Amino acid sequence: MELFKELQWFFFQEWKKYTGTFIILTIITLLQLLPSKIAGQTIDLILNHQSSTSQILQNISKIISISIVIYILKYFWRILLFSASNQLTSQLRIKFCTALLKQDATFYSKYRTGDLISRATNDIDRVVFSTGEGILTIIDSVISGCSIIFMMCAQTNWKLSLFSLIPMPIMAIIMRRYGKLLYKYFQQSQENFSFLNNQAQDSLNNIHMIRNFGLEKPEINKFSAVAHKAGKKNLKVSKIDAQFDPIIHISIALSNLFAILGGSILIAKKQLTFGQLTSFILYLGSMIWPILAFAWMFNILERSNVSWKRIKKIVNYTNKKKPHINNICLKKPFNLDINIKKFSFPSRTNNSLYNIKLIISNNTTLGICGPTGSGKTTLIRLIQKHFVLCKGVIKYCQNNINNIQLKTWRSIVSVVHQTPFLFSANILNNIAFGKPNATFQEIKHVAKLACIHEDIKNFPQGYYTKIGEKGIKLSGGQKQRITIARAFLKPSKIFILDDPLSAVDHDTEHKIIKNIHKYTKKNNITTIIVTHRLSILEKFNNIIVLKNGTILQQGSHEQLLLQKNWYSEMYNYQKFK
């Protein structure tokens, strides 16, 4: 019931539908008691030779009429109950997605995509199931069960009722024990389902690499091992599940046996009629569904509790290092002041960056270069607020960016990542992602700046060409240029490009860099570019060389060439290569 306490906000929100469902189910429960009573009275009338054909037909028509009314009412309670529970599906998924969008890179290093997909689909469905079928089982097991027991005691014989129901408390104790086991094994099953999702996602994402290296068989074996482990955990859940029905049917069979034995004795003593015993056995037969509902309720709630806790971990996740957030307005462009004492990733002990002191003036260009693994991408990820910087500070407008709302900060930063990501939509929608209300002329203009317009013109449907999942129909250079066009279109004050031209030829690269200089200067934008191609940094205001996580060299292109160090050596190597 802990789950329902935590979902009370939803029940208050949909109280009209749940109240309507409760009332209709109560009416149905009361109506379902009448046929057994009528059947018992009819049998007594027949045995006592007090019945007429018209009276029997009248009783039969009553039973049929009651059944029709129950059928109609069942239609309405299903509409009310499941329309309410389906509302929870969309609300939980929106909350879940909103929580994901607010998380930083620390969160995503802890939770993998397959696990998150499992929680967003399988676990949410389980919780929603509890607010539909779960509520139904509670109402039916409690109201129907209590009503039937009352009728058994009031209309027949209370001693016979108590004698017949002896197996029920024993069944409840056993089911409670199995419910705890089900909770334990279902939790393990869901965790293994997440692992299976992760493995499937890895295989699908890297399918080309697997084929290129001829690793299909090892990959199949790896997936089979994970699937086999998940299957074993599911089998444990199924074994517990499978024990519910036999326990219920044994309990019902024992109750019927006790009813017949006790009823026979009472009939022999003339304390009970055949009609009353018939009604009693019919009532006992009506107890099958409430008992099944009672068992099913345990099953549903234990599974839903596991799923709800898994969802809560994501929705309520907060970074312990998360600083206080202020509502800061960033209308005007300012300098970016970087002072990093040291920074290491959550999963590592060694410093990825240390002793980084840098001021990036507004409307200037900064080039970042250095050997592989020197911390270039880490630096720009800190500027983007992917991680919380604890030992050091990055200031903008004299404010620590950690204290600026993520939405506000991201609204002024436009980024082109090292690995271009495109959606499986058309080219126009991909470019307009950062500015959905952009006109076609604006989209066309930025495509020209990114030197992709001519390529798009040659596609079968131009800007409306579908590019497939992650832009699979495009070349590497086309993907990069579309992401650059997307960054151009988004209004920003800081323009960050992380090695964005690695798949572009030399001439196109210089055209794009020239367009970036013109565009950023005209729009008063600060530009930061990470690159391995040093020739594109010749006209940059400032260049820093990172090595082993710290600044090795800093200055303009001309100044760095005069220093006999990494920059001049690499520049000359690339120039004469």
PDB file of N, CA and C in Angstrom, residues 428-471:
ATOM      1  N   LEU A 428      15.666  19.421 -42.980  1.00  0.00           N
ATOM      2  CA  LEU A 428      15.134  20.707 -42.517  1.00  0.00           C
ATOM      3  C   LEU A 428      14.870  20.685 -41.012  1.00  0.00           C
ATOM      4  N   ASN A 429      14.215  19.634 -40.522  1.00  0.00           N
ATOM      5  CA  ASN A 429      13.910  19.535 -39.089  1.00  0.00           C
ATOM      6  C   ASN A 429      15.167  19.379 -38.249  1.00  0.00           C
ATOM      7  N   ASN A 430      16.177  18.716 -38.775  1.00  0.00           N
ATOM      8  CA  ASN A 430      17.437  18.575 -38.049  1.00  0.00           C
ATOM      9  C   ASN A 430      18.144  19.913 -37.893  1.00  0.00           C
ATOM     10  N   ILE A 431      18.160  20.712 -38.946  1.00  0.00           N
ATOM     11  CA  ILE A 431      18.809  22.033 -38.864  1.00  0.00           C
ATOM     12  C   ILE A 431      18.021  22.956 -37.947  1.00  0.00           C
ATOM     13  N   ALA A 432      16.691  22.855 -37.994  1.00  0.00           N
ATOM     14  CA  ALA A 432      15.825  23.761 -37.217  1.00  0.00           C
ATOM     15  C   ALA A 432      15.599  23.283 -35.785  1.00  0.00           C
ATOM     16  N   PHE A 433      16.329  22.271 -35.337  1.00  0.00           N
ATOM     17  CA  PHE A 433      16.097  21.696 -34.006  1.00  0.00           C
ATOM     18  C   PHE A 433      16.234  22.737 -32.896  1.00  0.00           C
ATOM     19  N   GLY A 434      17.254  23.588 -32.974  1.00  0.00           N
ATOM     20  CA  GLY A 434      17.477  24.601 -31.932  1.00  0.00           C
ATOM     21  C   GLY A 434      16.590  25.825 -32.058  1.00  0.00           C
ATOM     22  N   LYS A 435      15.919  25.963 -33.215  1.00  0.00           N
ATOM     23  CA  LYS A 435      15.019  27.096 -33.457  1.00  0.00           C
ATOM     24  C   LYS A 435      13.850  26.596 -34.312  1.00  0.00           C
ATOM     25  N   PRO A 436      12.877  25.941 -33.678  1.00  0.00           N
ATOM     26  CA  PRO A 436      11.786  25.298 -34.426  1.00  0.00           C
ATOM     27  C   PRO A 436      10.952  26.254 -35.281  1.00  0.00           C
ATOM     28  N   ASN A 437      10.906  27.531 -34.879  1.00  0.00           N
ATOM     29  CA  ASN A 437      10.088  28.503 -35.624  1.00  0.00           C
ATOM     30  C   ASN A 437      10.867  29.207 -36.739  1.00  0.00           C
ATOM     31  N   ALA A 438      12.045  28.704 -37.073  1.00  0.00           N
ATOM     32  CA  ALA A 438      12.877  29.335 -38.109  1.00  0.00           C
ATOM     33  C   ALA A 438      12.195  29.255 -39.475  1.00  0.00           C
ATOM     34  N   THR A 439      12.385  30.296 -40.275  1.00  0.00           N
ATOM     35  CA  THR A 439      11.830  30.307 -41.632  1.00  0.00           C
ATOM     36  C   THR A 439      12.729  29.483 -42.556  1.00  0.00           C
ATOM     37  N   PHE A 440      12.187  29.135 -43.709  1.00  0.00           N
ATOM     38  CA  PHE A 440      12.965  28.356 -44.671  1.00  0.00           C
ATOM     39  C   PHE A 440      14.184  29.144 -45.148  1.00  0.00           C
ATOM     40  N   GLN A 441      14.021  30.453 -45.290  1.00  0.00           N
ATOM     41  CA  GLN A 441      15.136  31.295 -45.746  1.00  0.00           C
ATOM     42  C   GLN A 441      16.272  31.303 -44.731  1.00  0.00           C
ATOM     43  N   GLU A 442      15.926  31.329 -43.433  1.00  0.00           N
ATOM     44  CA  GLU A 442      16.949  31.282 -42.379  1.00  0.00           C
ATOM     45  C   GLU A 442      17.702  29.952 -42.421  1.00  0.00           C
ATOM     46  N   ILE A 443      16.959  28.872 -42.606  1.00  0.00           N
ATOM     47  CA  ILE A 443      17.572  27.539 -42.667  1.00  0.00           C
ATOM     48  C   ILE A 443      18.498  27.435 -43.880  1.00  0.00           C
ATOM     49  N   LYS A 444      18.027  27.959 -44.982  1.00  0.00           N
ATOM     50  CA  LYS A 444      18.823  27.941 -46.219  1.00  0.00           C
ATOM     51  C   LYS A 444      20.104  28.758 -46.049  1.00  0.00           C
ATOM     52  N   HIS A 445      19.990  29.904 -45.357  1.00  0.00           N
ATOM     53  CA  HIS A 445      21.141  30.787 -45.142  1.00  0.00           C
ATOM     54  C   HIS A 445      22.226  30.092 -44.320  1.00  0.00           C
ATOM     55  N   VAL A 446      21.834  29.448 -43.209  1.00  0.00           N
ATOM     56  CA  VAL A 446      22.841  28.782 -42.360  1.00  0.00           C
ATOM     57  C   VAL A 446      23.417  27.549 -43.058  1.00  0.00           C
ATOM     58  N   ALA A 447      22.622  26.911 -43.907  1.00  0.00           N
ATOM     59  CA  ALA A 447      23.134  25.773 -44.678  1.00  0.00           C
ATOM     60  C   ALA A 447      24.235  26.232 -45.634  1.00  0.00           C
ATOM     61  N   LYS A 448      24.069  27.426 -46.182  1.00  0.00           N
ATOM     62  CA  LYS A 448      25.106  27.986 -47.062  1.00  0.00           C
ATOM     63  C   LYS A 448      26.364  28.315 -46.259  1.00  0.00           C
ATOM     64  N   LEU A 449      26.176  28.849 -45.037  1.00  0.00           N
ATOM     65  CA  LEU A 449      27.328  29.158 -44.181  1.00  0.00           C
ATOM     66  C   LEU A 449      28.112  27.887 -43.845  1.00  0.00           C
ATOM     67  N   ALA A 450      27.385  26.783 -43.670  1.00  0.00           N
ATOM     68  CA  ALA A 450      28.028  25.506 -43.326  1.00  0.00           C
ATOM     69  C   ALA A 450      28.453  24.723 -44.571  1.00  0.00           C
ATOM     70  N   CYS A 451      28.292  25.334 -45.750  1.00  0.00           N
ATOM     71  CA  CYS A 451      28.704  24.716 -47.027  1.00  0.00           C
ATOM     72  C   CYS A 451      28.028  23.365 -47.278  1.00  0.00           C
ATOM     73  N   ILE A 452      26.756  23.254 -46.883  1.00  0.00           N
ATOM     74  CA  ILE A 452      26.006  22.016 -47.096  1.00  0.00           C
ATOM     75  C   ILE A 452      24.839  22.230 -48.054  1.00  0.00           C
ATOM     76  N   HIS A 453      24.548  23.472 -48.394  1.00  0.00           N
ATOM     77  CA  HIS A 453      23.378  23.789 -49.228  1.00  0.00           C
ATOM     78  C   HIS A 453      23.442  23.086 -50.586  1.00  0.00           C
ATOM     79  N   GLU A 454      24.593  23.119 -51.229  1.00  0.00           N
ATOM     80  CA  GLU A 454      24.728  22.512 -52.567  1.00  0.00           C
ATOM     81  C   GLU A 454      24.515  20.998 -52.501  1.00  0.00           C
ATOM     82  N   ASP A 455      25.000  20.375 -51.436  1.00  0.00           N
ATOM     83  CA  ASP A 455      24.787  18.933 -51.261  1.00  0.00           C
ATOM     84  C   ASP A 455      23.301  18.628 -51.107  1.00  0.00           C
ATOM     85  N   ILE A 456      22.625  19.456 -50.306  1.00  0.00           N
ATOM     86  CA  ILE A 456      21.193  19.241 -50.042  1.00  0.00           C
ATOM     87  C   ILE A 456      20.383  19.369 -51.330  1.00  0.00           C
ATOM     88  N   LYS A 457      20.759  20.321 -52.162  1.00  0.00           N
ATOM     89  CA  LYS A 457      20.055  20.524 -53.438  1.00  0.00           C
ATOM     90  C   LYS A 457      20.094  19.268 -54.308  1.00  0.00           C
ATOM     91  N   ASN A 458      21.145  18.498 -54.180  1.00  0.00           N
ATOM     92  CA  ASN A 458      21.306  17.294 -55.004  1.00  0.00           C
ATOM     93  C   ASN A 458      20.579  16.073 -54.439  1.00  0.00           C
ATOM     94  N   PHE A 459      20.040  16.204 -53.210  1.00  0.00           N
ATOM     95  CA  PHE A 459      19.278  15.098 -52.639  1.00  0.00           C
ATOM     96  C   PHE A 459      17.910  15.003 -53.323  1.00  0.00           C
ATOM     97  N   PRO A 460      17.290  13.819 -53.371  1.00  0.00           N
ATOM     98  CA  PRO A 460      16.017  13.625 -54.093  1.00  0.00           C
ATOM     99  C   PRO A 460      14.910  14.594 -53.668  1.00  0.00           C
ATOM    100  N   GLN A 461      14.782  14.823 -52.349  1.00  0.00           N
ATOM    101  CA  GLN A 461      13.721  15.706 -51.852  1.00  0.00           C
ATOM    102  C   GLN A 461      14.285  16.966 -51.197  1.00  0.00           C
ATOM    103  N   GLY A 462      15.505  17.300 -51.510  1.00  0.00           N
ATOM    104  CA  GLY A 462      16.111  18.516 -50.978  1.00  0.00           C
ATOM    105  C   GLY A 462      16.133  18.530 -49.468  1.00  0.00           C
ATOM    106  N   TYR A 463      15.653  19.631 -48.889  1.00  0.00           N
ATOM    107  CA  TYR A 463      15.654  19.790 -47.430  1.00  0.00           C
ATOM    108  C   TYR A 463      14.683  18.836 -46.736  1.00  0.00           C
ATOM    109  N   TYR A 464      13.790  18.224 -47.495  1.00  0.00           N
ATOM    110  CA  TYR A 464      12.790  17.320 -46.912  1.00  0.00           C
ATOM    111  C   TYR A 464      13.202  15.848 -47.044  1.00  0.00           C
ATOM    112  N   THR A 465      14.463  15.631 -47.377  1.00  0.00           N
ATOM    113  CA  THR A 465      14.983  14.261 -47.505  1.00  0.00           C
ATOM    114  C   THR A 465      15.152  13.621 -46.125  1.00  0.00           C
ATOM    115  N   LYS A 466      14.595  12.431 -45.946  1.00  0.00           N
ATOM    116  CA  LYS A 466      14.775  11.677 -44.701  1.00  0.00           C
ATOM    117  C   LYS A 466      16.191  11.102 -44.676  1.00  0.00           C
ATOM    118  N   ILE A 467      16.860  11.265 -43.544  1.00  0.00           N
ATOM    119  CA  ILE A 467      18.279  10.882 -43.483  1.00  0.00           C
ATOM    120  C   ILE A 467      18.524   9.576 -42.728  1.00  0.00           C
ATOM    121  N   GLY A 468      17.452   8.935 -42.243  1.00  0.00           N
ATOM    122  CA  GLY A 468      17.609   7.663 -41.536  1.00  0.00           C
ATOM    123  C   GLY A 468      18.076   7.851 -40.102  1.00  0.00           C
ATOM    124  N   GLU A 469      18.127   6.753 -39.364  1.00  0.00           N
ATOM    125  CA  GLU A 469      18.519   6.812 -37.951  1.00  0.00           C
ATOM    126  C   GLU A 469      19.954   7.304 -37.802  1.00  0.00           C
ATOM    127  N   LYS A 470      20.112   8.361 -37.000  1.00  0.00           N
ATOM    128  CA  LYS A 470      21.414   8.993 -36.751  1.00  0.00           C
ATOM    129  C   LYS A 470      22.102   9.459 -38.041  1.00  0.00           C
ATOM    130  N   GLY A 471      21.287   9.737 -39.086  1.00  0.00           N
ATOM    131  CA  GLY A 471      21.848  10.243 -40.344  1.00  0.00           C
ATOM    132  C   GLY A 471      22.627   9.201 -41.107  1.00  0.00           C
TER     133      GLY A 471
END
